[in-house]
PDB file of C-alpha atoms in Angstrom:
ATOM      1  CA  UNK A 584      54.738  14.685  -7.634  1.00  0.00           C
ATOM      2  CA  UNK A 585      57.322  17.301  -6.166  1.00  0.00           C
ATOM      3  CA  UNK A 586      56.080  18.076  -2.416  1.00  0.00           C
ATOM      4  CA  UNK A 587      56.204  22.316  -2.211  1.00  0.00           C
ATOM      5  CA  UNK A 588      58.501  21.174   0.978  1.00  0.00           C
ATOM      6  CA  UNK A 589      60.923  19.649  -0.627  1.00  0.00           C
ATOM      7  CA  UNK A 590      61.578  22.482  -2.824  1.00  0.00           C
ATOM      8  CA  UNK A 591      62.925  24.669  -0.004  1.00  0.00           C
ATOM      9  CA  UNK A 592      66.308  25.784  -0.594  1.00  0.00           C
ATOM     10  CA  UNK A 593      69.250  25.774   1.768  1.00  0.00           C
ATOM     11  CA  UNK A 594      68.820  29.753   1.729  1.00  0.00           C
ATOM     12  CA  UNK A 595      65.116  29.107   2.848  1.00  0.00           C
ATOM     13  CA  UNK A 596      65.965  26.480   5.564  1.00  0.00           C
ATOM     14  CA  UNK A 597      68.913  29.256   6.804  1.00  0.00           C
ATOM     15  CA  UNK A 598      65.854  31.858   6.867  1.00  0.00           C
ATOM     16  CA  UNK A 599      63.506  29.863   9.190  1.00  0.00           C
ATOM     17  CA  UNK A 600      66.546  29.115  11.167  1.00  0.00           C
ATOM     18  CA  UNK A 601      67.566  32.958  11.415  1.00  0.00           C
ATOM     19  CA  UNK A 602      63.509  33.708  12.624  1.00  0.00           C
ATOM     20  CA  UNK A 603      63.487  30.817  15.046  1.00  0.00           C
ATOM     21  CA  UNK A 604      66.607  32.445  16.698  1.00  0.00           C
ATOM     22  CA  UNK A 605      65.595  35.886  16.429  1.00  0.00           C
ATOM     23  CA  UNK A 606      62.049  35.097  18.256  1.00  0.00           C
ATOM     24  CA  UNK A 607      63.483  33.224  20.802  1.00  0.00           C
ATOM     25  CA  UNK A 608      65.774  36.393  21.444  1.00  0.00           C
ATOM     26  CA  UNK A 609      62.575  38.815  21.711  1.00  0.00           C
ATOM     27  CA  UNK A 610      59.613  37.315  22.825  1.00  0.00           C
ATOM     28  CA  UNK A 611      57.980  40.660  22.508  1.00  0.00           C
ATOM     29  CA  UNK A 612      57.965  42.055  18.622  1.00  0.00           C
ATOM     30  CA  UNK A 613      56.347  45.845  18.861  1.00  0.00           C
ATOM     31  CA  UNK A 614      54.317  46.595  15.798  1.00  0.00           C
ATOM     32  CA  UNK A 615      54.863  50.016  14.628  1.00  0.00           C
ATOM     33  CA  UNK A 616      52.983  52.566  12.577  1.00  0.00           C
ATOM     34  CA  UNK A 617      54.613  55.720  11.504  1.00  0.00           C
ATOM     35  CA  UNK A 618      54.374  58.604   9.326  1.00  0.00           C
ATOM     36  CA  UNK A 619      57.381  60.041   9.227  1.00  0.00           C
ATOM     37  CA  UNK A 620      61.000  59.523   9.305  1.00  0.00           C
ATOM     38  CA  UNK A 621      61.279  61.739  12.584  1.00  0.00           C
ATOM     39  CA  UNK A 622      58.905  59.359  13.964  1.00  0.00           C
ATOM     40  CA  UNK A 623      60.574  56.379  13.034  1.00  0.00           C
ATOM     41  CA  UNK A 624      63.803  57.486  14.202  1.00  0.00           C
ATOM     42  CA  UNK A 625      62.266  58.264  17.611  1.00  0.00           C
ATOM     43  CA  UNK A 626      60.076  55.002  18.042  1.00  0.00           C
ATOM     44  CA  UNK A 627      63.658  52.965  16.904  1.00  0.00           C
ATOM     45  CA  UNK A 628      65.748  54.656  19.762  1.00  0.00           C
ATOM     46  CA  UNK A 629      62.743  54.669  22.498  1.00  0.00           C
ATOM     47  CA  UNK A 630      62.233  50.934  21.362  1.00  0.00           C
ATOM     48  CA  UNK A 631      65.812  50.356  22.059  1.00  0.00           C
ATOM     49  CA  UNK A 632      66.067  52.187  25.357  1.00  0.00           C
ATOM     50  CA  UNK A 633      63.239  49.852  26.960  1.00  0.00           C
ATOM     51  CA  UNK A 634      65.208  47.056  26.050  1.00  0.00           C
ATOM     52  CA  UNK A 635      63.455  45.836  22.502  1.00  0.00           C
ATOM     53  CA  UNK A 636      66.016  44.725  19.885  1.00  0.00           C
ATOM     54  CA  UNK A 637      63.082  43.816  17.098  1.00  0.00           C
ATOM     55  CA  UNK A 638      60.091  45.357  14.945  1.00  0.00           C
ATOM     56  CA  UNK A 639      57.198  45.010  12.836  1.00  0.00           C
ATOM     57  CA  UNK A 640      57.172  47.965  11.316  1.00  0.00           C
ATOM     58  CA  UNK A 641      54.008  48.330   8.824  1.00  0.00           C
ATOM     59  CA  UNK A 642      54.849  48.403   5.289  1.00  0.00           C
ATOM     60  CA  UNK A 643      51.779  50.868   4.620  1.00  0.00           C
ATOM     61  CA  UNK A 644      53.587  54.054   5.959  1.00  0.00           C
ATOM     62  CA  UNK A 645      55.729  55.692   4.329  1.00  0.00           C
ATOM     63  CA  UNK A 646      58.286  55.411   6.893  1.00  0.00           C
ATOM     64  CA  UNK A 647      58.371  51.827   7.131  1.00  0.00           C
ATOM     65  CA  UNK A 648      62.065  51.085   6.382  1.00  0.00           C
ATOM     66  CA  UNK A 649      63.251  54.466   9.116  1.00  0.00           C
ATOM     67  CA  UNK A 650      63.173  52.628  12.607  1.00  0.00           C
ATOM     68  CA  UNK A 651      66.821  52.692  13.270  1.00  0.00           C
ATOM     69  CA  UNK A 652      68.836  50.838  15.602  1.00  0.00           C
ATOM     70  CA  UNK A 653      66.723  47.845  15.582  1.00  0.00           C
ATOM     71  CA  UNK A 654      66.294  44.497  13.355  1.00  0.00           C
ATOM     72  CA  UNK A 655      63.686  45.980  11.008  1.00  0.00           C
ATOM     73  CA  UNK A 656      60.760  43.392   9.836  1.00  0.00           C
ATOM     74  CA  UNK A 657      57.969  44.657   7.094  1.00  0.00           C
ATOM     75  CA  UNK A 658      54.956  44.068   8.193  1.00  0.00           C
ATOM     76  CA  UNK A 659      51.371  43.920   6.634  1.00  0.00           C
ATOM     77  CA  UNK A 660      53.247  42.585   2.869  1.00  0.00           C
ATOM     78  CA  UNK A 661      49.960  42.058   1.251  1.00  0.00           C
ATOM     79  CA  UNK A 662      51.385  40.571  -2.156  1.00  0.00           C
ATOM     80  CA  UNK A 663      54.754  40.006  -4.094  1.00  0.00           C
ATOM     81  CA  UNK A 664      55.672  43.559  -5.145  1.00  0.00           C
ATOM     82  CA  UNK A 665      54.941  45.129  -1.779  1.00  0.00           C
ATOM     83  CA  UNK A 666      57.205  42.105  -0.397  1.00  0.00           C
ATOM     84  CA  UNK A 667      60.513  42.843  -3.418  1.00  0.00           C
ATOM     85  CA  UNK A 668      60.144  46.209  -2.350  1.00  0.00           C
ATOM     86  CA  UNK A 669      60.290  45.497   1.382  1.00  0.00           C
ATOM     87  CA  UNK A 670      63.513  43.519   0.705  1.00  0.00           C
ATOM     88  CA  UNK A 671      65.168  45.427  -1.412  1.00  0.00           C
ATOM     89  CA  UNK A 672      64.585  48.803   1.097  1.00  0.00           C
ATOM     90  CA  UNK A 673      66.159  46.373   3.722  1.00  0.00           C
ATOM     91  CA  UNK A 674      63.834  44.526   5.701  1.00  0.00           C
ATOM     92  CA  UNK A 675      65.608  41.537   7.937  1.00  0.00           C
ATOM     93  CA  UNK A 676      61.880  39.786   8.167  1.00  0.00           C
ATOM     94  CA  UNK A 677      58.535  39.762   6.173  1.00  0.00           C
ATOM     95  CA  UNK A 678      55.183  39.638   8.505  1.00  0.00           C
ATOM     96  CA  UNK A 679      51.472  39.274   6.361  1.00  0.00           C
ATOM     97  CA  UNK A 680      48.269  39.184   8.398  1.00  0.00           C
ATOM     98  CA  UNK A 681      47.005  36.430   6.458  1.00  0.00           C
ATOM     99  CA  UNK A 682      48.677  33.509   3.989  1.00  0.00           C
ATOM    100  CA  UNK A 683      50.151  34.449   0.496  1.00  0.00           C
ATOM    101  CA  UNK A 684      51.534  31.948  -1.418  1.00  0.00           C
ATOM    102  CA  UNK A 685      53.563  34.762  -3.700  1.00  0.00           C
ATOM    103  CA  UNK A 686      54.636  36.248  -0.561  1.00  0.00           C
ATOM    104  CA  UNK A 687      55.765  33.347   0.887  1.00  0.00           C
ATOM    105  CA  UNK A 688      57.795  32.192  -2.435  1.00  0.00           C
ATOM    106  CA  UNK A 689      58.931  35.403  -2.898  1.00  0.00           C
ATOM    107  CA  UNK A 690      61.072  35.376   0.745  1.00  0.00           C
ATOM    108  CA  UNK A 691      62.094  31.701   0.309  1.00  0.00           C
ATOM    109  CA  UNK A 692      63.691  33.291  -3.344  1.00  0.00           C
ATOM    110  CA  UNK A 693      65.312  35.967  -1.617  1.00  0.00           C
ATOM    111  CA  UNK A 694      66.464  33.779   1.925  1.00  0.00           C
ATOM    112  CA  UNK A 695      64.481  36.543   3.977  1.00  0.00           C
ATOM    113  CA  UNK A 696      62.559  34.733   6.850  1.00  0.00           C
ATOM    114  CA  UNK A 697      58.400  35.209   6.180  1.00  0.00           C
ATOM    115  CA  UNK A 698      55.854  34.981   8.998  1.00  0.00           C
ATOM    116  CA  UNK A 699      52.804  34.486   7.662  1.00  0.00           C
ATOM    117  CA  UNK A 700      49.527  35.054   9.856  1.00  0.00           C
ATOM    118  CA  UNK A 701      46.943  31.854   9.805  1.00  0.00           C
ATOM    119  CA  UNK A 702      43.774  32.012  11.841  1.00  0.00           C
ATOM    120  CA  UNK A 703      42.365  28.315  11.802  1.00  0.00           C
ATOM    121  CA  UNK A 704      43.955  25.223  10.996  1.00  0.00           C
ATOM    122  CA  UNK A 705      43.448  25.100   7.147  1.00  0.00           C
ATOM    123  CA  UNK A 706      45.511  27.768   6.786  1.00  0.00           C
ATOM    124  CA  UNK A 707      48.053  26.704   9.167  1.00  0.00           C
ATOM    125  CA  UNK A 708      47.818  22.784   7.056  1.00  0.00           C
ATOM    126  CA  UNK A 709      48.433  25.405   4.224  1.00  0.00           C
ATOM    127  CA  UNK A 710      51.383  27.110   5.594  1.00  0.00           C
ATOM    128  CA  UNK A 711      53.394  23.588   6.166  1.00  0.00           C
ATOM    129  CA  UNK A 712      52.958  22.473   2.753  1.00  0.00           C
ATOM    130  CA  UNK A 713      54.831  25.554   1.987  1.00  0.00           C
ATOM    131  CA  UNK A 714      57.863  24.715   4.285  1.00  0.00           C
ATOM    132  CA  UNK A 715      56.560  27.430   6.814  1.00  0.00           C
ATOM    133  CA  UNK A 716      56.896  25.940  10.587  1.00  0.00           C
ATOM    134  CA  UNK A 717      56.232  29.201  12.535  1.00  0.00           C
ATOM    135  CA  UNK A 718      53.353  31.355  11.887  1.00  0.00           C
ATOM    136  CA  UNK A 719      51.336  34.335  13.106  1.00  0.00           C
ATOM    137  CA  UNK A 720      48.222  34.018  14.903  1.00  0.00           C
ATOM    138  CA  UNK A 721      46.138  36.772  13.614  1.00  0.00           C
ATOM    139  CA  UNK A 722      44.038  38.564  15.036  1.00  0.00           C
ATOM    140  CA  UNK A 723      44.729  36.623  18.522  1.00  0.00           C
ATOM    141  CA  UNK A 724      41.987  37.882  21.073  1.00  0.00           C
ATOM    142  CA  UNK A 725      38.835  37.533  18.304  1.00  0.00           C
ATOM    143  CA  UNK A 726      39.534  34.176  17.661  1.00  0.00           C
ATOM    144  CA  UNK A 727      40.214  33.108  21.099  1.00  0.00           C
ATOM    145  CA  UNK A 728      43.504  34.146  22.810  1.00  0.00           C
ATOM    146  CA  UNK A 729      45.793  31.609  24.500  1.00  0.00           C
ATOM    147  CA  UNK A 730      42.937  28.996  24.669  1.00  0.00           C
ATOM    148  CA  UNK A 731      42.666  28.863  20.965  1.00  0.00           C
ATOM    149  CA  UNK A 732      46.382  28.948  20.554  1.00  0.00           C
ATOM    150  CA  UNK A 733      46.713  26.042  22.989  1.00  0.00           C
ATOM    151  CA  UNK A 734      43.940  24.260  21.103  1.00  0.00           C
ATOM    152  CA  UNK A 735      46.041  24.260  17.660  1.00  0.00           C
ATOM    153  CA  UNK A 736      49.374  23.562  19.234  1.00  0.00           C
ATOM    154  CA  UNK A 737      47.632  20.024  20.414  1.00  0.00           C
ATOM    155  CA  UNK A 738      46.545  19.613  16.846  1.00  0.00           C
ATOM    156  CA  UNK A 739      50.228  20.679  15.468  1.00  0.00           C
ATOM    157  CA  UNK A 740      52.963  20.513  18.024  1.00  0.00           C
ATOM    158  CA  UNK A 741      55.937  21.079  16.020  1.00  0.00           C
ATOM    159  CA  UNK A 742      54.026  24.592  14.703  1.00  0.00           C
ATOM    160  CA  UNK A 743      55.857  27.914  16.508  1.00  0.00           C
ATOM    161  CA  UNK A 744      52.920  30.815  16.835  1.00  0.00           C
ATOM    162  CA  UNK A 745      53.164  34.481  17.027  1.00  0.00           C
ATOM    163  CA  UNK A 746      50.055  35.690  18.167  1.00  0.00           C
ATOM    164  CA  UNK A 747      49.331  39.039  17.553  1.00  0.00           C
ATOM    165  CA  UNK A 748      46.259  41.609  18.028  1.00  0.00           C
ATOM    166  CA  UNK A 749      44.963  41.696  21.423  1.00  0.00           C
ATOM    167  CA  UNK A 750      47.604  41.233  23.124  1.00  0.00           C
ATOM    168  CA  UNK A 751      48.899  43.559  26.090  1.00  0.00           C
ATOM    169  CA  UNK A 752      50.574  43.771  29.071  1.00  0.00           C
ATOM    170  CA  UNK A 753      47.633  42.121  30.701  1.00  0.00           C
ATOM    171  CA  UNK A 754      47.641  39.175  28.794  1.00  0.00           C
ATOM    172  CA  UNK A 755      50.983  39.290  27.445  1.00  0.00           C
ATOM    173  CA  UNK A 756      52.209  36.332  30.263  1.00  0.00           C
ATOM    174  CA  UNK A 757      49.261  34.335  29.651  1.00  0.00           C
ATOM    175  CA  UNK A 758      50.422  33.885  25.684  1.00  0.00           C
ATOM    176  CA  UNK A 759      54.012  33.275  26.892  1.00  0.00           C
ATOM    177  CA  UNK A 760      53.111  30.155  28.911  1.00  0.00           C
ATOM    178  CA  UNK A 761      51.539  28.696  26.017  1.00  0.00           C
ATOM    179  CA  UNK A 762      55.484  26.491  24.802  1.00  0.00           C
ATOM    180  CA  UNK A 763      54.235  26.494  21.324  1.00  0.00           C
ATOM    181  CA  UNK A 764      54.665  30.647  21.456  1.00  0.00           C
ATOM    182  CA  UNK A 765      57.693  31.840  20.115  1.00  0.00           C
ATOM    183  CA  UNK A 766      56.976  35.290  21.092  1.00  0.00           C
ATOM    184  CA  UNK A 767      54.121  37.807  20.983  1.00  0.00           C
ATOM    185  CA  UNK A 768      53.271  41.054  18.669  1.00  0.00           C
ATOM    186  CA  UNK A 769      51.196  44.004  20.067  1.00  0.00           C
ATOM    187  CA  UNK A 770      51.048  47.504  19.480  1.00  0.00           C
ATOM    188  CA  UNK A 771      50.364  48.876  23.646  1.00  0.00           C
ATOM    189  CA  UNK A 772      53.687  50.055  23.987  1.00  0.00           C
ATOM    190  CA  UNK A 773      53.713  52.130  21.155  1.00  0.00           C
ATOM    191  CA  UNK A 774      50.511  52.841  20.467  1.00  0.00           C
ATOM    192  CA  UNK A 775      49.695  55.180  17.201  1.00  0.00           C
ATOM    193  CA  UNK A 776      48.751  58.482  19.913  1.00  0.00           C
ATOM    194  CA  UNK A 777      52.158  57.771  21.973  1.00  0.00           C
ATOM    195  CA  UNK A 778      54.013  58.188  18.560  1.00  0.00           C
ATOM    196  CA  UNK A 779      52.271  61.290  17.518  1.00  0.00           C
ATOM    197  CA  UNK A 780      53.087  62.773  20.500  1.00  0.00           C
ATOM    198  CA  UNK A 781      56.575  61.586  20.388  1.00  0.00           C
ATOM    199  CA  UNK A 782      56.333  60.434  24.263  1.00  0.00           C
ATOM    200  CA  UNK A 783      59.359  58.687  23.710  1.00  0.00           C
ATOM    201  CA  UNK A 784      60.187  58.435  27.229  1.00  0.00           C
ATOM    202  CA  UNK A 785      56.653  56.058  27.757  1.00  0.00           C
ATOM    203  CA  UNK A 786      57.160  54.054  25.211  1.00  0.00           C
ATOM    204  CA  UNK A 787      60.362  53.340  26.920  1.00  0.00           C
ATOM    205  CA  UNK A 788      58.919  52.741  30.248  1.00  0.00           C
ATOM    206  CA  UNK A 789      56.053  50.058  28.614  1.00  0.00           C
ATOM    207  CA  UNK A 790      58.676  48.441  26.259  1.00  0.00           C
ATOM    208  CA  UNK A 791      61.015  47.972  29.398  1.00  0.00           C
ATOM    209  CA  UNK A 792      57.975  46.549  31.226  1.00  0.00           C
ATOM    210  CA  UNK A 793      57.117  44.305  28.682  1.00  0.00           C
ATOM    211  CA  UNK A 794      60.463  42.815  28.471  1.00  0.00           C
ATOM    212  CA  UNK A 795      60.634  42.219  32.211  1.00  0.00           C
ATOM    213  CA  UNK A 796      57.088  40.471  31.483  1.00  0.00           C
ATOM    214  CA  UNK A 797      58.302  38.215  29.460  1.00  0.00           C
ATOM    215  CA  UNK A 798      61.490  37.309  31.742  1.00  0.00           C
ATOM    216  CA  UNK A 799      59.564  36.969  34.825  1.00  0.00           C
ATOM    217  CA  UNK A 800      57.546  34.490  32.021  1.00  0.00           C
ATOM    218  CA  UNK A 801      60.546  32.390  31.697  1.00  0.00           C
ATOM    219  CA  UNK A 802      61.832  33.970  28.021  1.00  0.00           C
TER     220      UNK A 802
END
């Protein structure tokens, strides 16, 4: 019987080689909401400003693909047709808060890196039998922060984790000491009420913190 690993495709290996570099590059991926395409132009170039080069921008708006000026991931892809849309508007990256196998076929198809979110170790198991070797640890601070992280990394060491929800500036160092982190998502620095009241210039300021967080972390 034909392992669902050995089925990956060179395009598919190049993907997971193009996320691996791409995480390592930002340990800190701001997840976005936005309504409008004045907001996501603003959020893109106050992003960039504080020193963020990366996004999870949430598929459910209707401005998902307008963050300019930075390498645009779709986040919250629920199923196949949300994720062929998200590619074909242009997203670099596909982020799911949970495991779906369509998804996850449907970005090894198209060569488009897919982070898939896994919150115990079945799913992660699940995940690697689909050629998936970084994943996102969702939602991070209910089911147990770093300490859980650190927990699965000794059960699967060559696994990469993204944990996301819950994470801040607070605890933001904590995650990055865990090695098995590739780098973090959270929301602080540009939180939904920042947006609507288009304080660019904060957004700035906690993006530009969070960055020097994660180099005084080592990344």
């Amino acid at each position: 019987m034909t392992s669902m690993t050995s089925r990956i495709t060179e395009d598919a290996e190049a993907a997971r080689d193009q996320l691996d570099q791409l995480l390592a590059a930002n340990p800190v991926v701001p997840v976005v909401v936005v309504d409008s395409a004045a907001q996501g132009v603003g959020a893109g170039r106050a992003l960039v400003a504080g020193g963020i080069a990366t996004a999870e921008v949430a598929f459910r708006t209707a401005a998902a693909g307008e963050v300019e000026g930075l390498v645009v991931g779709a986040g919250t892809v629920l199923d196949a047709a949300q994720a062929e849309a998200a590619i074909d508007a242009g997203a670099r990256y596909l982020v799911s808060p949970g495991l779906s196998v369509e998804v996850v076929r449907c970005a090894q198809d198209a060569g488009v890196p897919v982070l898939p979110g896994c919150a115990d170790a079945s799913w992660i198991m699940a995940a690697l039998e689909l050629g998936i070797r970084t994943v996102k640890f969702f939602p991070a601070s209910a089911l147990g922060g770093p300490s859980a992280v650190r927990a699965l990394s000794a059960a699967f060491p060559r696994v990469r984790f993204v944990p996301t929800g819950g994470v801040s500036a607070g605890n933001l160092a904590e995650y990055l000491a865990v090695p098995q982190v590739a780098a973090c998502g959270g929301s602080w620095m540009v939180s939904r009420d920042l947006v609507a009241a288009a304080r660019w210039d904060e957004v700035s300021r906690l993006c530009a913190r969070a960055v020097a967080i994660a180099k005084e972390a080592g990344r």
